[in-house]
PDB file of C-alpha atoms in Angstrom:
ATOM      1  CA  UNK R   1     -26.200 -10.057  19.525  1.00 79.00           C
ATOM      2  CA  UNK R   2     -22.790 -11.652  20.107  1.00 81.00           C
ATOM      3  CA  UNK R   3     -22.719 -10.485  23.742  1.00 81.00           C
ATOM      4  CA  UNK R   4     -26.059 -12.108  24.431  1.00 86.00           C
ATOM      5  CA  UNK R   5     -24.688 -15.483  23.380  1.00 82.00           C
ATOM      6  CA  UNK R   6     -21.523 -14.882  25.491  1.00 81.00           C
ATOM      7  CA  UNK R   7     -23.508 -13.732  28.536  1.00 79.00           C
ATOM      8  CA  UNK R   8     -25.610 -16.899  28.216  1.00 84.00           C
ATOM      9  CA  UNK R   9     -22.440 -18.987  28.660  1.00 82.00           C
ATOM     10  CA  UNK R  10     -21.415 -19.703  25.051  1.00 78.00           C
ATOM     11  CA  UNK R  11     -17.641 -20.028  24.831  1.00 89.00           C
ATOM     12  CA  UNK R  12     -17.308 -21.364  21.300  1.00 93.00           C
ATOM     13  CA  UNK R  13     -13.852 -20.359  19.999  1.00 95.00           C
ATOM     14  CA  UNK R  14     -15.420 -18.963  16.786  1.00 96.00           C
ATOM     15  CA  UNK R  15     -17.731 -16.705  18.863  1.00 94.00           C
ATOM     16  CA  UNK R  16     -14.784 -15.553  21.010  1.00 96.00           C
ATOM     17  CA  UNK R  17     -12.670 -14.814  17.931  1.00 97.00           C
ATOM     18  CA  UNK R  18     -15.464 -12.870  16.283  1.00 96.00           C
ATOM     19  CA  UNK R  19     -16.084 -10.851  19.462  1.00 95.00           C
ATOM     20  CA  UNK R  20     -12.388 -10.147  19.773  1.00 97.00           C
ATOM     21  CA  UNK R  21     -12.026  -9.049  16.174  1.00 97.00           C
ATOM     22  CA  UNK R  22     -15.106  -6.766  16.568  1.00 96.00           C
ATOM     23  CA  UNK R  23     -13.371  -5.143  19.547  1.00 96.00           C
ATOM     24  CA  UNK R  24     -10.222  -4.661  17.513  1.00 97.00           C
ATOM     25  CA  UNK R  25     -12.226  -3.067  14.663  1.00 96.00           C
ATOM     26  CA  UNK R  26     -13.907  -0.822  17.270  1.00 96.00           C
ATOM     27  CA  UNK R  27     -10.558   0.315  18.573  1.00 96.00           C
ATOM     28  CA  UNK R  28     -10.801  -1.486  21.893  1.00 95.00           C
ATOM     29  CA  UNK R  29      -7.559  -3.482  21.837  1.00 94.00           C
ATOM     30  CA  UNK R  30      -7.531  -4.078  25.599  1.00 90.00           C
ATOM     31  CA  UNK R  31     -11.045  -5.501  25.468  1.00 93.00           C
ATOM     32  CA  UNK R  32     -10.214  -7.709  22.487  1.00 96.00           C
ATOM     33  CA  UNK R  33      -7.667  -9.756  24.446  1.00 96.00           C
ATOM     34  CA  UNK R  34     -10.232 -11.281  26.801  1.00 94.00           C
ATOM     35  CA  UNK R  35     -11.867 -12.899  23.767  1.00 97.00           C
ATOM     36  CA  UNK R  36      -8.879 -13.513  21.408  1.00 98.00           C
ATOM     37  CA  UNK R  37      -6.501 -15.141  23.900  1.00 97.00           C
ATOM     38  CA  UNK R  38      -8.971 -17.953  24.850  1.00 97.00           C
ATOM     39  CA  UNK R  39     -10.102 -18.328  21.158  1.00 97.00           C
ATOM     40  CA  UNK R  40      -6.542 -19.041  19.999  1.00 97.00           C
ATOM     41  CA  UNK R  41      -5.840 -21.228  23.040  1.00 97.00           C
ATOM     42  CA  UNK R  42      -8.784 -23.317  21.951  1.00 97.00           C
ATOM     43  CA  UNK R  43      -7.382 -23.612  18.410  1.00 96.00           C
ATOM     44  CA  UNK R  44      -9.911 -21.450  16.505  1.00 97.00           C
ATOM     45  CA  UNK R  45      -9.491 -21.516  12.736  1.00 96.00           C
ATOM     46  CA  UNK R  46      -9.284 -17.791  12.088  1.00 97.00           C
ATOM     47  CA  UNK R  47      -5.875 -16.565  10.932  1.00 98.00           C
ATOM     48  CA  UNK R  48      -6.595 -12.910  11.755  1.00 98.00           C
ATOM     49  CA  UNK R  49      -7.267 -13.805  15.423  1.00 98.00           C
ATOM     50  CA  UNK R  50      -3.718 -15.209  15.676  1.00 98.00           C
ATOM     51  CA  UNK R  51      -2.321 -12.203  13.891  1.00 98.00           C
ATOM     52  CA  UNK R  52      -4.023  -9.760  16.221  1.00 98.00           C
ATOM     53  CA  UNK R  53      -2.855 -11.524  19.304  1.00 98.00           C
ATOM     54  CA  UNK R  54       0.750 -11.570  18.037  1.00 98.00           C
ATOM     55  CA  UNK R  55       0.444  -7.895  17.026  1.00 98.00           C
ATOM     56  CA  UNK R  56      -0.768  -6.895  20.517  1.00 98.00           C
ATOM     57  CA  UNK R  57       1.997  -8.918  22.184  1.00 98.00           C
ATOM     58  CA  UNK R  58       4.647  -7.447  19.947  1.00 98.00           C
ATOM     59  CA  UNK R  59       3.415  -3.924  20.745  1.00 97.00           C
ATOM     60  CA  UNK R  60       3.632  -4.725  24.398  1.00 97.00           C
ATOM     61  CA  UNK R  61       7.201  -6.074  24.034  1.00 98.00           C
ATOM     62  CA  UNK R  62       8.379  -2.992  22.080  1.00 97.00           C
ATOM     63  CA  UNK R  63       6.676  -0.410  24.290  1.00 96.00           C
ATOM     64  CA  UNK R  64       9.235   1.897  25.909  1.00 96.00           C
ATOM     65  CA  UNK R  65      12.323   0.402  24.307  1.00 96.00           C
ATOM     66  CA  UNK R  66      14.505   1.833  21.510  1.00 96.00           C
ATOM     67  CA  UNK R  67      13.715   0.707  17.930  1.00 92.00           C
ATOM     68  CA  UNK R  68      17.248  -0.601  17.676  1.00 93.00           C
ATOM     69  CA  UNK R  69      16.925  -3.011  20.601  1.00 96.00           C
ATOM     70  CA  UNK R  70      17.152  -6.683  19.669  1.00 97.00           C
ATOM     71  CA  UNK R  71      15.171  -9.300  21.536  1.00 98.00           C
ATOM     72  CA  UNK R  72      15.984 -12.914  22.395  1.00 98.00           C
ATOM     73  CA  UNK R  73      14.038 -15.737  20.760  1.00 97.00           C
ATOM     74  CA  UNK R  74      12.527 -16.496  24.146  1.00 98.00           C
ATOM     75  CA  UNK R  75      11.139 -12.928  24.323  1.00 98.00           C
ATOM     76  CA  UNK R  76       9.722 -13.241  20.834  1.00 98.00           C
ATOM     77  CA  UNK R  77       8.353 -16.723  21.105  1.00 98.00           C
ATOM     78  CA  UNK R  78       4.895 -15.513  22.270  1.00 98.00           C
ATOM     79  CA  UNK R  79       4.734 -13.476  19.015  1.00 98.00           C
ATOM     80  CA  UNK R  80       6.140 -16.214  16.726  1.00 98.00           C
ATOM     81  CA  UNK R  81       3.824 -18.976  17.918  1.00 98.00           C
ATOM     82  CA  UNK R  82       0.505 -17.360  16.969  1.00 98.00           C
ATOM     83  CA  UNK R  83       2.000 -16.244  13.671  1.00 98.00           C
ATOM     84  CA  UNK R  84       3.118 -19.758  12.840  1.00 98.00           C
ATOM     85  CA  UNK R  85      -0.390 -21.003  13.615  1.00 98.00           C
ATOM     86  CA  UNK R  86      -1.810 -18.352  11.285  1.00 98.00           C
ATOM     87  CA  UNK R  87       0.473 -19.539   8.526  1.00 97.00           C
ATOM     88  CA  UNK R  88      -1.122 -23.004   8.710  1.00 97.00           C
ATOM     89  CA  UNK R  89      -4.610 -21.507   8.050  1.00 96.00           C
ATOM     90  CA  UNK R  90      -6.294 -20.066   5.022  1.00 95.00           C
ATOM     91  CA  UNK R  91      -6.329 -17.485   3.605  1.00 95.00           C
ATOM     92  CA  UNK R  92      -2.743 -16.398   3.851  1.00 96.00           C
ATOM     93  CA  UNK R  93      -2.647 -12.824   5.237  1.00 98.00           C
ATOM     94  CA  UNK R  94      -0.075 -10.305   4.149  1.00 97.00           C
ATOM     95  CA  UNK R  95      -0.114  -8.842   7.647  1.00 98.00           C
ATOM     96  CA  UNK R  96       1.107 -12.130   9.125  1.00 98.00           C
ATOM     97  CA  UNK R  97       4.132 -12.171   6.915  1.00 98.00           C
ATOM     98  CA  UNK R  98       4.905  -8.467   7.659  1.00 97.00           C
ATOM     99  CA  UNK R  99       4.732  -9.002  11.365  1.00 98.00           C
ATOM    100  CA  UNK R 100       6.775 -12.203  11.148  1.00 98.00           C
ATOM    101  CA  UNK R 101       9.456 -10.296   9.239  1.00 97.00           C
ATOM    102  CA  UNK R 102       9.434  -7.406  11.698  1.00 97.00           C
ATOM    103  CA  UNK R 103       9.806  -9.836  14.596  1.00 98.00           C
ATOM    104  CA  UNK R 104      12.718 -11.663  12.929  1.00 98.00           C
ATOM    105  CA  UNK R 105      14.355  -8.305  12.166  1.00 96.00           C
ATOM    106  CA  UNK R 106      14.368  -7.619  15.899  1.00 97.00           C
ATOM    107  CA  UNK R 107      15.549 -11.093  16.922  1.00 98.00           C
ATOM    108  CA  UNK R 108      19.112 -11.771  18.141  1.00 97.00           C
ATOM    109  CA  UNK R 109      18.931 -15.292  16.752  1.00 97.00           C
ATOM    110  CA  UNK R 110      18.885 -16.005  13.037  1.00 96.00           C
ATOM    111  CA  UNK R 111      15.997 -17.961  11.529  1.00 97.00           C
ATOM    112  CA  UNK R 112      16.641 -21.524  10.533  1.00 96.00           C
ATOM    113  CA  UNK R 113      16.151 -22.785   6.932  1.00 96.00           C
ATOM    114  CA  UNK R 114      12.425 -23.493   7.416  1.00 96.00           C
ATOM    115  CA  UNK R 115      11.850 -20.039   8.979  1.00 96.00           C
ATOM    116  CA  UNK R 116      13.725 -18.349   6.126  1.00 97.00           C
ATOM    117  CA  UNK R 117      11.457 -20.271   3.724  1.00 97.00           C
ATOM    118  CA  UNK R 118       8.375 -18.912   5.494  1.00 97.00           C
ATOM    119  CA  UNK R 119       9.596 -15.354   4.880  1.00 97.00           C
ATOM    120  CA  UNK R 120      10.397 -16.176   1.216  1.00 96.00           C
ATOM    121  CA  UNK R 121       6.931 -17.681   0.843  1.00 97.00           C
ATOM    122  CA  UNK R 122       5.424 -14.397   1.973  1.00 97.00           C
ATOM    123  CA  UNK R 123       7.593 -12.531  -0.543  1.00 95.00           C
ATOM    124  CA  UNK R 124       6.424 -14.813  -3.342  1.00 95.00           C
ATOM    125  CA  UNK R 125       2.688 -14.662  -2.312  1.00 96.00           C
ATOM    126  CA  UNK R 126       2.707 -10.864  -2.077  1.00 95.00           C
ATOM    127  CA  UNK R 127       5.373  -9.938  -4.635  1.00 91.00           C
ATOM    128  CA  UNK R 128       3.398  -7.023  -5.917  1.00 89.00           C
ATOM    129  CA  UNK R 129       3.101  -5.426  -2.551  1.00 90.00           C
ATOM    130  CA  UNK R 130       6.225  -3.493  -1.591  1.00 87.00           C
ATOM    131  CA  UNK R 131       4.824  -2.877   1.897  1.00 88.00           C
ATOM    132  CA  UNK R 132       5.080  -6.625   2.410  1.00 93.00           C
ATOM    133  CA  UNK R 133       8.377  -7.104   0.545  1.00 91.00           C
ATOM    134  CA  UNK R 134      10.244  -4.405   2.332  1.00 89.00           C
ATOM    135  CA  UNK R 135      10.000  -5.813   5.876  1.00 94.00           C
ATOM    136  CA  UNK R 136      10.788  -9.331   4.529  1.00 96.00           C
ATOM    137  CA  UNK R 137      13.852  -7.959   2.693  1.00 93.00           C
ATOM    138  CA  UNK R 138      14.927  -6.095   5.841  1.00 92.00           C
ATOM    139  CA  UNK R 139      14.681  -9.308   7.928  1.00 96.00           C
ATOM    140  CA  UNK R 140      16.549 -11.303   5.367  1.00 96.00           C
ATOM    141  CA  UNK R 141      19.322  -8.677   5.136  1.00 92.00           C
ATOM    142  CA  UNK R 142      19.550  -8.354   8.878  1.00 93.00           C
ATOM    143  CA  UNK R 143      20.346 -12.085   9.086  1.00 96.00           C
ATOM    144  CA  UNK R 144      22.944 -12.145   6.271  1.00 93.00           C
ATOM    145  CA  UNK R 145      20.691 -13.082   3.335  1.00 94.00           C
ATOM    146  CA  UNK R 146      21.555  -9.999   1.296  1.00 91.00           C
ATOM    147  CA  UNK R 147      21.173 -11.569  -2.139  1.00 91.00           C
ATOM    148  CA  UNK R 148      17.741 -12.943  -1.266  1.00 94.00           C
ATOM    149  CA  UNK R 149      16.762  -9.528   0.250  1.00 91.00           C
ATOM    150  CA  UNK R 150      17.789  -7.751  -2.989  1.00 89.00           C
ATOM    151  CA  UNK R 151      15.718 -10.303  -5.020  1.00 91.00           C
ATOM    152  CA  UNK R 152      12.663  -9.606  -2.894  1.00 92.00           C
ATOM    153  CA  UNK R 153      13.033  -5.844  -3.469  1.00 86.00           C
ATOM    154  CA  UNK R 154      13.581  -6.444  -7.234  1.00 85.00           C
ATOM    155  CA  UNK R 155      10.464  -8.537  -7.479  1.00 86.00           C
ATOM    156  CA  UNK R 156       8.274  -5.675  -6.073  1.00 80.00           C
ATOM    157  CA  UNK R 157      10.011  -2.933  -8.001  1.00 74.00           C
ATOM    158  CA  UNK R 158       7.656  -0.945 -10.221  1.00 70.00           C
ATOM    159  CA  UNK R 159       4.533  -1.603  -8.166  1.00 73.00           C
ATOM    160  CA  UNK R 160       2.999   1.569  -6.826  1.00 63.00           C
ATOM    161  CA  UNK R 161       3.537   2.518  -3.213  1.00 68.00           C
ATOM    162  CA  UNK R 162       3.718   5.625  -1.046  1.00 74.00           C
ATOM    163  CA  UNK R 163       6.708   7.942  -1.114  1.00 81.00           C
ATOM    164  CA  UNK R 164       7.946   6.851   2.337  1.00 79.00           C
ATOM    165  CA  UNK R 165       8.046   3.218   1.415  1.00 75.00           C
ATOM    166  CA  UNK R 166       9.752   4.054  -1.942  1.00 74.00           C
ATOM    167  CA  UNK R 167      12.476   6.024  -0.058  1.00 78.00           C
ATOM    168  CA  UNK R 168      13.019   3.182   2.443  1.00 76.00           C
ATOM    169  CA  UNK R 169      13.185   0.585  -0.369  1.00 77.00           C
ATOM    170  CA  UNK R 170      15.698   2.761  -2.270  1.00 80.00           C
ATOM    171  CA  UNK R 171      17.875   3.197   0.820  1.00 81.00           C
ATOM    172  CA  UNK R 172      17.863  -0.596   1.558  1.00 80.00           C
ATOM    173  CA  UNK R 173      18.671  -1.420  -2.073  1.00 77.00           C
ATOM    174  CA  UNK R 174      21.658   0.896  -1.969  1.00 81.00           C
ATOM    175  CA  UNK R 175      22.829  -0.622   1.334  1.00 81.00           C
ATOM    176  CA  UNK R 176      22.465  -4.126  -0.144  1.00 79.00           C
ATOM    177  CA  UNK R 177      24.264  -3.186  -3.357  1.00 75.00           C
ATOM    178  CA  UNK R 178      27.132  -1.765  -1.357  1.00 78.00           C
ATOM    179  CA  UNK R 179      27.307  -4.882   0.854  1.00 74.00           C
ATOM    180  CA  UNK R 180      27.164  -7.195  -2.119  1.00 70.00           C
ATOM    181  CA  UNK R 181      29.941  -5.223  -3.923  1.00 73.00           C
ATOM    182  CA  UNK R 182      32.315  -5.793  -0.996  1.00 71.00           C
ATOM    183  CA  UNK R 183      34.828  -8.697  -1.096  1.00 60.00           C
ATOM    184  CA  UNK R 184      33.567 -11.724   0.795  1.00 53.00           C
ATOM    185  CA  UNK R 185      35.913 -11.149   3.763  1.00 49.00           C
ATOM    186  CA  UNK R 186      34.575  -7.595   4.151  1.00 47.00           C
ATOM    187  CA  UNK R 187      30.942  -8.616   3.881  1.00 43.00           C
ATOM    188  CA  UNK R 188      31.044 -10.523   7.183  1.00 43.00           C
ATOM    189  CA  UNK R 189      32.239  -7.366   8.973  1.00 42.00           C
ATOM    190  CA  UNK R 190      29.913  -4.977   7.187  1.00 44.00           C
ATOM    191  CA  UNK R 191      27.282  -3.299   9.233  1.00 42.00           C
ATOM    192  CA  UNK R 192      23.890  -4.826   8.917  1.00 45.00           C
ATOM    193  CA  UNK R 193      21.102  -2.628   7.502  1.00 46.00           C
TER     194      UNK R 193
END
């Protein structure tokens, strides 16, 4: 049904976004791009469309590189921009905040005050979801906001999650506690989690 409208020449951004998201749901990520990229370029109001484009771009950027490699802001800009657009639309999506945190955790440059606030907003909105809080805490800790990272982890403590996430949270909490226990001069030279 959607393809008929598209084949007839309809290029409404909402149609393109719907077609792209259908392709994502069907497992055809490559085919989704031909619809999602023009939909977001036209300013469609569909936060998941922006998220999916950012997710696909981030996957491309990380392909074939070590998990420890940091990227420049310029390399990450094509991921950040659609995420920032998604943040301006309703409803807020947990996935957007997770991907934003994962991108900042891999960025050489530190977020500015407004960008830190975006991460903290995600932590507040999804405080009961450790799978959201953990990547946000990791990004905060990576950029020197260890106290804030510990607070994010504390806020989601006690909410059920899988064993792997619990182990990662426990490990990060221990790293943060050790870093916070160091004298201030030593904290600057401490290894980032």
